[in-house]
Amino acid sequence: MDSLGSGVGMLLAAYDQNGFYDELFGSRDIPATHTEAIRRRLAALDFADLRRRAQDAERELYNLGITFLVYSDAKAIDRILPFDVIPRVISAREWAQLEAGVQQRVAALNLFLWDVYHDQKIIKDGVVPADLVFGNPNYRPQMVGIDVPFGTYIHIMGVDLVRDDAGVFRVLEDNGRVPSGVSYVVENRHMMLRAFPDLMSDVDIRPVENYGVKLLEAMCEIAPGNVKEPQVVLLSPGPYNSAYFEHIFLAREMGVPLVEGRDLVVVDDKVFMKTTNGLSRVDSIYRRVGDDFLDPLAFNPESALGVPGIFESYRKGNVALANAIGTGVADDKAVYAYVPRMIKYYLDQDPIIPNVETHICREAEGLKYTLDNLDKLVVKPVGEAGGYGITIGPRASAAELEVCRQKLLADPANYISQPMVPLSVCPTLVEGTIEPRHVDLRPFAITAKDTWVLPGGLSRVALKRGTLIVNSSQGGGSKDTWVLASDPPGGD
Amino acid sequence: MSALLARYAECIFWMARYMERAENLARILDVHETFARDTRGSKDWTAIVQLNADTARFKELYPSATAENVTNFYILDGQNPTSIISAVGYARENARQLRPLISTEMWTQLNVFHNWLHTLGPTDIALHNLPRLCGKLKEACQTHTGITEGTFYRDQGWYFYQLGKYLERADQTTRLLDIKYHTLLPSTADVGSPIDISQWSALLRSAAAYHAFRRVHPRGMTPASVAGFLLFNDSFPRSVVVCTRQVDQLLTRLKSKYRLRRGSIAMECVDEIQAALDAHGIEQVIAQGLHEYLDWLQLRFAEVSGHIAVAYFGLDQTAAA
C-alpha cells in the first residue's frame, strides 16, 4: 500500500468491507481486478480535497434544483438526492451479462403482457395462477384485445438488482409502470465529469448522456400511422409530483413539451395540446401518470390529473402511450416470483439474472415457511413501492414480528417473503471517513421494436450505517455508475 | 414553426411579470428614507403600504406601520403575496414549469436567488442594512434580465416574456407615480419647497430616471415635469409610453411572425391606450386629475393582460382546432 497518498490512502487502508461483496474491491475469492487503476487514483486524492469536491457537487445539485419533494408531516420539502462521489464500477464482462439479462427479462414480460391481454395461454397452461392476474388491482380488462405496436407494453423498464455475498447479481424487483431515477444517472455523470476530471481521464467509461435521444427515438417508433415528425410530449402530474425534476429533465433531453392533463384535450378521439395558436395534434405520449389517473372516463373517475377520452383515442390507435396501460400486472411483487417460469415458458431459456428466492404467502407452503422463519426473512407487501411496509425479520423486535405475523395471517395474499440478501457494499464518503455502505442497481431499458439498455443505471446507496433500504424516500443517496467499455487485460 | 404550449406562454408571461415586480419593489424600498419622510420630517411608512392597495392586508398582519414591519411585509413576508419573497417564489414556480423551455442558467440563477432569500432574517432587513440589501435584490433581478437576454431562445416564448415584462413595468410606473402623487398631493404651501423637490427626485431615482430626467430637464424640477417624464418620455425604458409601445410591437410580431390569430382584442385595447397617451400633455392630465388618469391606465393594462390570457393561454380551447 506504499503507493497510496496520505489521507484517503490511510482511510482506504483501514477500510473494512465486513465480509460483504464490495463493488470496488470484490471479495477474497473474487477480487475486482477491473477497478485497480481507479482505486489507485482514488487513493492519490487527498481526503480534504475529496470532501471539498463532494460538498461543491452537492451545492451544485441544490443550485441546479436537482431535487425531489418529500412529504413529511403534510409539508413538502425540496431535497436533493444525496450524491456520493465514490463511483461504483462495473466491468465490461459483467455488464454484457447484465445487459443480456435485462433484455431477456423485458422480452419475457412483454410477451406475458401480450398473452394476458390476448390468449391467456400461460394461465390456461397453469404456469401462472389465474387469480394472480385477474385478481390483480393493476390488471386492466379494458386492454383485452388491444394490439400495441411491436407487442411492446413496457417501453421503459427499471429492474432493481442486488448483488449477494457471492458476487451474484439477482433481480429484486421489476418496475414496469413508471420507473423513475434515470435523470440521476445522467446528472450524476455530469457532476462527476465536472468534479473529478482527473479521476476519469483515460478511463474508458460507457457514456449515458444519449438516454433522451434513445427515448425520443422509441417514442417516434411507436407513434401511430405514418406521421413524418410525430409530436411527442411528456405527460406529468405536475410540479407537486416527487419526480417532477425527472419529468423536466427528460422533456428537456428529448426537446418535447412537458404537459399536464389540463394541457391536453381529446376531440373526435384524437389527442391535442392547447397552444398559443389553438389546438395542435399529439401523436405519442411518454406518460409519467399512473393508469388510474390517466383518464377519468375509463379509469378512476375522481382523477383531475388525467385527460378525459384519452383511453378511447389510444384504443383506436390514434395516439401512442408509453408505458402501455395495464403493465402493473407484470411488475407486481407476487407476479415477480413467476418471472423465471415466464422466461422458460415464452423464450425457452433460463434466466440470465436469477431472482432472489421468493416465498409466495398466498400459497399455503409459502405462508407456512414465512411464518416459521419470520425472524430470518424480509416480508414485503406486494402492492407497495418505495420501501414502505417492509418488515426486515432479523432487524425487527419481537413486537414488530408479532405485528407482521398478524398482518400475514389476516391477508396472506398481500405478502411475499425473501431471505435477507447480504447486499454488496461500496466505499462511501461519510462523516470524516470512508465506510462501506450497501448499494443496489437499477438499470433502465428502453423498448420499442428492440430493447436498448442504458449502460449502468442508478446505483442507490443506503447512507445510514447498516441499513439495507436504499430508496430515496427513505434517506438513500446515489452514486455514479461506471460501465467500463473494455476490461483491463489480465483480469480473471 | 414549433407550437408553444399555451400554459408555457402563461408561465413565461408571469415569470417575467413577477421578476419585474420584485425589481420595482426593491427600487421603491431602496429610496424609502426620502420616500417615507413627510413634510415635517417624521417617518411615515404607510405611504409604501398604499402602493399595491395593500393597506387592509398589512393591517391584518401587523399592528403598526413601523419601518421594521413594512420592510418585513414587503421583503420577507411569505404571507404577503405582494412581497419580494412571494414574487420571486411565484417566478421560480413558473420557471420550474418552464424548465424544458428556458436555459439552465436562467433557472439556476432564479433558484439560487430564491434559496438565498429564504436565508435572510431580521438583521438583513434592518434599516442600516436595507440599502445594501436592496442593492443586492435589484442586482439579482437585473442578473435575471441579463441572463435571459443572453441565453433565452428567441421564439414565441421570448415574446411572451417581453410582453409580461413591459406590461408589468408600465403598470408599476403608474403605481409609483400614483402613490407619490397621492400621498404628496402638495398643499399649496408645499409646492416647490425643498422637501417636496427631494421627494420628487427620490421618485425619479427609484425608477433609475434621475439622470435621464436631467438630460431632458437640465434645470428645475416640478411635479408636472417629473410625472410627464415618467408617463410620456419616448426614450426612457420605464416610461409608460415606451412600455406601451413595446407591448404593441410585441403583439404585432406575434401575429405577423408566428401567425397567432387571436390577439386582436388585446391589440385594440393597446391602441386605445396609445391614443390616450398621445392625446394630452401632462398639464392637461394634471388639471383633469392625475390619479384618475393613472387609475384608468392601470385598468386598461389589466384589461390587456386579461385579453392576452384569453387569446393565448388556452382558457377556451375546448372546441375543435
XYZ file of N, CA and C in Angstrom, chain A residues 27-183:
471
model
N -14.347 -9.551 -3.537
C -14.286 -10.303 -2.286
C -12.970 -11.069 -2.266
N -12.715 -11.744 -1.154
C -11.473 -12.504 -1.041
C -11.360 -13.500 -2.201
N -12.496 -14.139 -2.522
C -12.466 -15.152 -3.587
C -12.459 -14.520 -4.971
N -13.166 -13.427 -5.112
C -13.280 -12.793 -6.432
C -12.814 -11.342 -6.329
N -11.529 -11.090 -6.372
C -11.095 -9.695 -6.302
C -11.509 -8.921 -7.555
N -11.849 -7.642 -7.363
C -12.285 -6.824 -8.500
C -11.050 -6.248 -9.200
N -10.547 -7.000 -10.163
C -9.320 -6.559 -10.837
C -9.563 -5.361 -11.744
N -10.804 -5.206 -12.214
C -11.078 -4.141 -13.186
C -11.043 -2.748 -12.555
N -11.028 -2.680 -11.231
C -11.076 -1.353 -10.594
C -9.706 -0.896 -10.091
N -8.686 -1.676 -10.385
C -7.374 -1.393 -9.805
C -6.893 0.022 -10.104
N -6.950 0.404 -11.386
C -6.456 1.722 -11.779
C -7.263 2.819 -11.079
N -8.557 2.610 -10.973
C -9.422 3.622 -10.360
C -9.142 3.734 -8.864
N -8.905 2.597 -8.242
C -8.568 2.617 -6.817
C -7.281 3.392 -6.566
N -6.303 3.173 -7.464
C -5.027 3.854 -7.300
C -5.232 5.369 -7.385
N -6.057 5.782 -8.333
C -6.295 7.224 -8.479
C -7.049 7.800 -7.288
N -8.028 7.047 -6.842
C -8.780 7.493 -5.664
C -7.841 7.680 -4.486
N -6.939 6.725 -4.350
C -6.020 6.751 -3.214
C -5.094 7.957 -3.275
N -4.841 8.418 -4.491
C -3.931 9.553 -4.643
C -4.584 10.879 -4.247
N -5.920 10.865 -4.131
C -6.605 12.106 -3.743
C -6.443 12.340 -2.247
N -6.362 13.613 -1.910
C -6.275 13.994 -0.512
C -7.682 14.009 0.088
N -7.813 13.566 1.307
C -9.158 13.427 1.866
C -9.912 14.758 1.943
N -9.197 15.794 2.381
C -9.846 17.107 2.492
C -10.330 17.578 1.125
N -9.526 17.294 0.120
C -9.875 17.664 -1.242
C -11.132 16.899 -1.692
N -11.156 15.617 -1.374
C -12.309 14.781 -1.718
C -13.576 15.343 -1.073
N -13.433 15.695 0.193
C -14.535 16.242 0.964
C -15.039 17.548 0.340
N -14.083 18.420 -0.030
C -14.436 19.714 -0.590
C -15.158 19.537 -1.929
N -14.626 18.657 -2.742
C -15.255 18.441 -4.045
C -16.657 17.853 -3.881
N -16.807 16.992 -2.893
C -18.118 16.402 -2.637
C -19.112 17.478 -2.221
N -18.631 18.397 -1.383
C -19.521 19.479 -0.939
C -19.901 20.390 -2.101
N -18.908 20.698 -2.945
C -19.193 21.512 -4.139
C -20.252 20.841 -5.003
N -20.093 19.554 -5.176
C -21.027 18.818 -6.028
C -22.438 18.882 -5.457
N -22.554 18.707 -4.139
C -23.893 18.740 -3.537
C -24.504 20.129 -3.631
N -23.667 21.154 -3.456
C -24.195 22.506 -3.570
C -24.690 22.752 -4.997
N -23.932 22.251 -5.942
C -24.338 22.452 -7.331
C -25.669 21.751 -7.621
N -25.836 20.559 -7.088
C -27.107 19.850 -7.277
C -28.265 20.682 -6.737
N -28.030 21.285 -5.581
C -29.080 22.085 -4.959
C -29.370 23.330 -5.783
N -28.294 23.993 -6.225
C -28.480 25.202 -7.036
C -29.173 24.898 -8.352
N -28.860 23.754 -8.906
C -29.494 23.379 -10.166
C -30.923 22.922 -9.948
N -31.292 22.780 -8.694
C -32.662 22.343 -8.412
C -32.883 20.891 -8.779
N -31.812 20.090 -8.699
C -31.964 18.660 -8.980
C -32.479 18.031 -7.696
N -33.756 18.235 -7.481
C -34.328 17.902 -6.189
C -35.597 17.081 -6.360
N -35.989 16.458 -5.290
C -37.290 15.792 -5.308
C -38.046 16.232 -4.063
N -39.345 16.116 -4.105
C -40.158 16.549 -2.978
C -40.379 15.386 -2.026
N -40.186 15.648 -0.756
C -40.501 14.648 0.243
C -41.667 15.183 1.049
N -42.673 14.357 1.222
C -43.816 14.796 2.006
C -43.684 14.255 3.416
N -43.597 15.182 4.347
C -43.428 14.797 5.741
C -44.265 15.735 6.585
N -45.043 15.183 7.480
C -45.937 15.984 8.317
C -46.721 16.987 7.476
N -47.240 16.519 6.356
C -48.077 17.345 5.479
C -47.323 18.547 4.900
N -45.984 18.533 5.048
C -45.211 19.614 4.440
C -44.355 19.042 3.314
N -44.276 19.786 2.232
C -43.443 19.342 1.115
C -42.064 19.971 1.245
N -41.050 19.135 1.255
C -39.693 19.641 1.394
C -38.911 19.313 0.127
N -38.226 20.311 -0.388
C -37.413 20.159 -1.580
C -36.049 19.623 -1.152
N -35.749 18.403 -1.518
C -34.474 17.834 -1.085
C -33.668 17.347 -2.266
N -32.335 17.427 -2.150
C -31.540 16.794 -3.197
C -31.395 15.328 -2.855
N -31.173 14.534 -3.889
C -30.819 13.152 -3.656
C -29.342 13.175 -3.311
N -28.970 12.821 -2.068
C -27.552 12.907 -1.703
C -26.700 12.140 -2.710
N -25.598 12.739 -3.063
C -24.746 12.190 -4.110
C -23.419 11.798 -3.496
N -23.063 10.549 -3.638
C -21.755 10.127 -3.135
C -20.769 10.090 -4.293
N -19.589 10.676 -4.048
C -18.652 10.891 -5.155
C -17.795 9.672 -5.492
N -17.825 8.652 -4.650
C -17.012 7.477 -4.985
C -17.829 6.573 -5.909
N -17.357 6.393 -7.122
C -18.186 5.706 -8.112
C -18.268 4.203 -7.873
N -19.292 3.633 -8.475
C -19.436 2.186 -8.483
C -19.087 1.742 -9.903
N -18.208 0.743 -9.999
C -17.629 0.401 -11.296
C -18.001 -1.030 -11.680
N -18.554 -1.154 -12.883
C -18.954 -2.476 -13.373
C -18.064 -2.842 -14.564
N -17.557 -4.046 -14.566
C -16.660 -4.449 -15.655
C -17.460 -4.679 -16.936
N -16.762 -4.630 -18.058
C -17.402 -4.841 -19.362
C -18.018 -6.242 -19.417
N -17.292 -7.180 -18.834
C -17.774 -8.559 -18.873
C -19.071 -8.718 -18.065
N -19.055 -8.160 -16.870
C -20.260 -8.234 -16.033
C -21.429 -7.534 -16.711
N -21.118 -6.402 -17.328
C -22.198 -5.625 -17.930
C -22.840 -6.365 -19.098
N -22.000 -7.024 -19.904
C -22.539 -7.747 -21.061
C -23.607 -8.730 -20.589
N -23.343 -9.339 -19.456
C -24.294 -10.318 -18.929
C -25.549 -9.634 -18.370
N -25.331 -8.533 -17.671
C -26.483 -7.808 -17.116
C -27.377 -7.282 -18.237
N -26.740 -6.757 -19.259
C -27.489 -6.205 -20.395
C -28.354 -7.296 -21.032
N -27.735 -8.447 -21.281
C -28.484 -9.559 -21.879
C -29.604 -10.011 -20.941
N -29.316 -9.997 -19.657
C -30.309 -10.423 -18.677
C -31.504 -9.484 -18.625
N -31.243 -8.188 -18.699
C -32.330 -7.198 -18.682
C -33.156 -7.321 -19.961
N -32.476 -7.476 -21.093
C -33.199 -7.621 -22.365
C -34.095 -8.855 -22.334
N -33.563 -9.913 -21.779
C -34.336 -11.147 -21.701
C -35.586 -10.949 -20.831
N -35.387 -10.269 -19.724
C -36.489 -10.069 -18.793
C -37.575 -9.191 -19.409
N -37.157 -8.112 -20.070
C -38.121 -7.223 -20.724
C -38.897 -7.992 -21.793
N -38.180 -8.810 -22.559
C -38.838 -9.584 -23.616
C -39.901 -10.500 -23.019
N -39.539 -11.192 -21.937
C -40.479 -12.137 -21.322
C -41.699 -11.401 -20.762
N -41.457 -10.270 -20.110
C -42.578 -9.542 -19.509
C -43.514 -8.987 -20.583
N -42.952 -8.531 -21.700
C -43.808 -8.038 -22.784
C -44.623 -9.167 -23.411
N -43.988 -10.325 -23.557
C -44.733 -11.480 -24.080
C -45.839 -11.885 -23.108
N -45.523 -11.804 -21.835
C -46.517 -12.129 -20.810
C -47.711 -11.169 -20.890
N -47.409 -9.881 -21.030
C -48.491 -8.887 -21.085
C -49.355 -9.078 -22.331
N -48.709 -9.344 -23.448
C -49.469 -9.601 -24.671
C -50.403 -10.782 -24.455
N -49.852 -11.817 -23.857
C -50.604 -13.036 -23.601
C -51.788 -12.753 -22.661
N -51.506 -12.049 -21.580
C -52.536 -11.725 -20.593
C -53.697 -10.974 -21.241
N -53.388 -10.068 -22.148
C -54.445 -9.254 -22.761
C -54.936 -9.821 -24.096
N -54.447 -11.034 -24.441
C -54.972 -11.694 -25.637
C -55.418 -13.117 -25.315
N -54.553 -14.103 -25.544
C -54.997 -15.508 -25.468
C -54.952 -16.113 -24.066
N -54.161 -15.521 -23.207
C -54.035 -16.012 -21.826
C -53.571 -17.467 -21.760
N -52.678 -17.788 -22.660
C -52.199 -19.177 -22.735
C -51.455 -19.593 -21.470
N -50.648 -18.679 -20.955
C -49.823 -19.035 -19.788
C -50.694 -19.370 -18.579
N -51.879 -18.794 -18.584
C -52.812 -19.094 -17.492
C -53.501 -20.433 -17.763
N -53.945 -20.592 -19.007
C -54.605 -21.854 -19.376
C -53.659 -23.038 -19.194
N -52.368 -22.801 -19.417
C -51.394 -23.876 -19.241
C -50.984 -24.062 -17.787
N -51.577 -23.263 -16.919
C -51.348 -23.461 -15.492
C -49.989 -23.013 -14.983
N -49.305 -22.168 -15.737
C -47.982 -21.718 -15.292
C -48.110 -20.567 -14.297
N -49.023 -19.653 -14.594
C -49.291 -18.543 -13.673
C -50.749 -18.659 -13.239
N -51.005 -18.639 -11.926
C -52.400 -18.790 -11.468
C -53.302 -17.657 -11.971
N -54.493 -18.022 -12.378
C -55.413 -17.061 -12.985
C -55.733 -15.891 -12.055
N -55.986 -16.223 -10.781
C -56.443 -15.137 -9.895
C -55.318 -14.155 -9.593
N -54.066 -14.585 -9.789
C -52.950 -13.684 -9.596
C -52.982 -12.580 -10.647
N -53.474 -12.930 -11.812
C -53.584 -11.962 -12.907
C -54.901 -11.200 -12.801
N -55.998 -11.951 -12.781
C -57.301 -11.274 -12.857
C -57.709 -10.631 -11.538
N -57.123 -11.124 -10.454
C -57.420 -10.513 -9.160
C -56.467 -9.375 -8.837
N -55.559 -9.123 -9.750
C -54.566 -8.078 -9.507
C -55.184 -6.705 -9.738
N -55.047 -5.788 -8.778
C -55.674 -4.463 -8.964
C -55.123 -3.717 -10.179
N -53.964 -4.143 -10.672
C -53.383 -3.452 -11.832
C -53.725 -4.111 -13.163
N -54.515 -5.168 -13.089
C -54.999 -5.778 -14.332
C -56.074 -4.875 -14.927
N -55.957 -4.564 -16.219
C -56.930 -3.654 -16.855
C -57.731 -4.402 -17.914
N -58.947 -4.829 -17.561
C -59.741 -5.561 -18.561
C -59.970 -4.743 -19.831
N -59.923 -3.406 -19.699
C -60.125 -2.555 -20.873
C -59.082 -2.804 -21.967
N -57.948 -3.399 -21.570
C -56.860 -3.596 -22.525
C -57.002 -4.890 -23.332
N -57.957 -5.726 -22.952
C -58.088 -7.013 -23.640
C -58.361 -6.798 -25.123
N -57.563 -7.453 -25.928
C -57.770 -7.399 -27.373
C -57.135 -6.215 -28.064
N -56.564 -5.285 -27.314
C -55.920 -4.130 -27.962
C -54.513 -4.527 -28.404
N -54.201 -4.220 -29.656
C -52.867 -4.536 -30.169
C -51.956 -3.327 -30.023
N -50.823 -3.549 -29.375
C -49.879 -2.445 -29.219
C -48.711 -2.653 -30.193
N -48.117 -1.561 -30.687
C -47.036 -1.685 -31.677
C -45.893 -2.566 -31.167
N -45.447 -3.460 -32.012
C -44.335 -4.389 -31.734
C -44.622 -5.295 -30.534
N -45.854 -5.322 -30.083
C -46.161 -6.123 -28.900
C -45.479 -5.598 -27.650
N -45.070 -4.352 -27.685
C -44.358 -3.785 -26.536
C -45.313 -3.036 -25.626
N -45.341 -3.466 -24.372
C -46.146 -2.791 -23.352
C -45.253 -1.952 -22.444
N -44.126 -2.589 -22.072
C -43.197 -1.904 -21.171
C -42.104 -1.268 -22.025
N -42.281 0.002 -22.334
C -41.280 0.687 -23.154
C -40.117 1.162 -22.317
N -40.448 1.533 -21.088
C -39.402 1.983 -20.186
C -39.466 1.103 -18.954
N -38.355 0.427 -18.702
C -38.342 -0.561 -17.628
C -37.159 -0.289 -16.711
N -37.388 -0.373 -15.425
C -36.289 -0.307 -14.463
C -36.255 -1.610 -13.686
N -35.133 -2.288 -13.685
C -35.021 -3.566 -12.982
C -34.132 -3.366 -11.764
N -34.686 -3.620 -10.589
C -33.871 -3.462 -9.380
C -33.052 -4.718 -9.121
N -31.730 -4.532 -9.132
C -30.821 -5.647 -8.920
C -30.070 -5.459 -7.616
N -29.769 -6.566 -6.991
C -28.865 -6.524 -5.836
C -27.787 -7.582 -6.089
N -26.688 -7.420 -5.387
C -25.612 -8.385 -5.550
C -25.362 -9.033 -4.194
N -25.340 -10.357 -4.175
C -25.188 -11.036 -2.882
C -23.716 -11.235 -2.524
N -23.469 -11.908 -1.401
C -22.090 -12.023 -0.916
C -21.230 -12.926 -1.793
N -21.876 -13.687 -2.690
C -21.106 -14.488 -3.631
C -20.792 -13.677 -4.895
N -21.205 -12.425 -4.912
C -20.945 -11.576 -6.067
C -21.935 -11.791 -7.196
N -23.048 -12.476 -6.907
C -24.042 -12.768 -7.952
C -25.131 -11.691 -7.955
N -25.369 -11.107 -9.126
C -26.485 -10.158 -9.270
C -27.793 -10.924 -9.283
N -28.791 -10.383 -8.591
C -30.115 -11.002 -8.583
C -31.177 -9.919 -8.771
N -32.271 -10.301 -9.392
C -33.367 -9.348 -9.547
C -34.160 -9.297 -8.250
N -34.331 -8.087 -7.746
C -35.105 -7.915 -6.523
C -36.537 -7.516 -6.859
N -36.673 -6.761 -7.945
C -37.990 -6.191 -8.253
C -37.999 -5.695 -9.696
N -39.159 -5.781 -10.321
C -39.329 -5.198 -11.644
C -40.133 -3.914 -11.518
N -39.772 -2.910 -12.309
C -40.554 -1.672 -12.341
C -40.994 -1.416 -13.778
N -42.216 -1.795 -14.066
C -42.693 -1.718 -15.438
C -43.833 -0.746 -15.634
N -44.094 0.053 -14.601
C -45.157 1.053 -14.750
C -44.532 2.397 -15.106
N -44.155 3.160 -14.110
C -43.477 4.433 -14.395
C -42.184 4.503 -13.584
N -41.184 3.708 -13.995
C -39.942 3.695 -13.224
C -39.258 5.060 -13.271
N -38.684 5.455 -12.151
C -38.005 6.742 -12.122
C -36.562 6.564 -11.672
N -35.795 7.611 -11.827
C -34.409 7.615 -11.359
C -33.379 7.816 -12.438
N -33.802 7.696 -13.702
C -32.807 7.756 -14.778
C -32.158 9.138 -14.873
N -32.895 10.180 -14.471
C -32.312 11.524 -14.550
C -31.072 11.628 -13.669
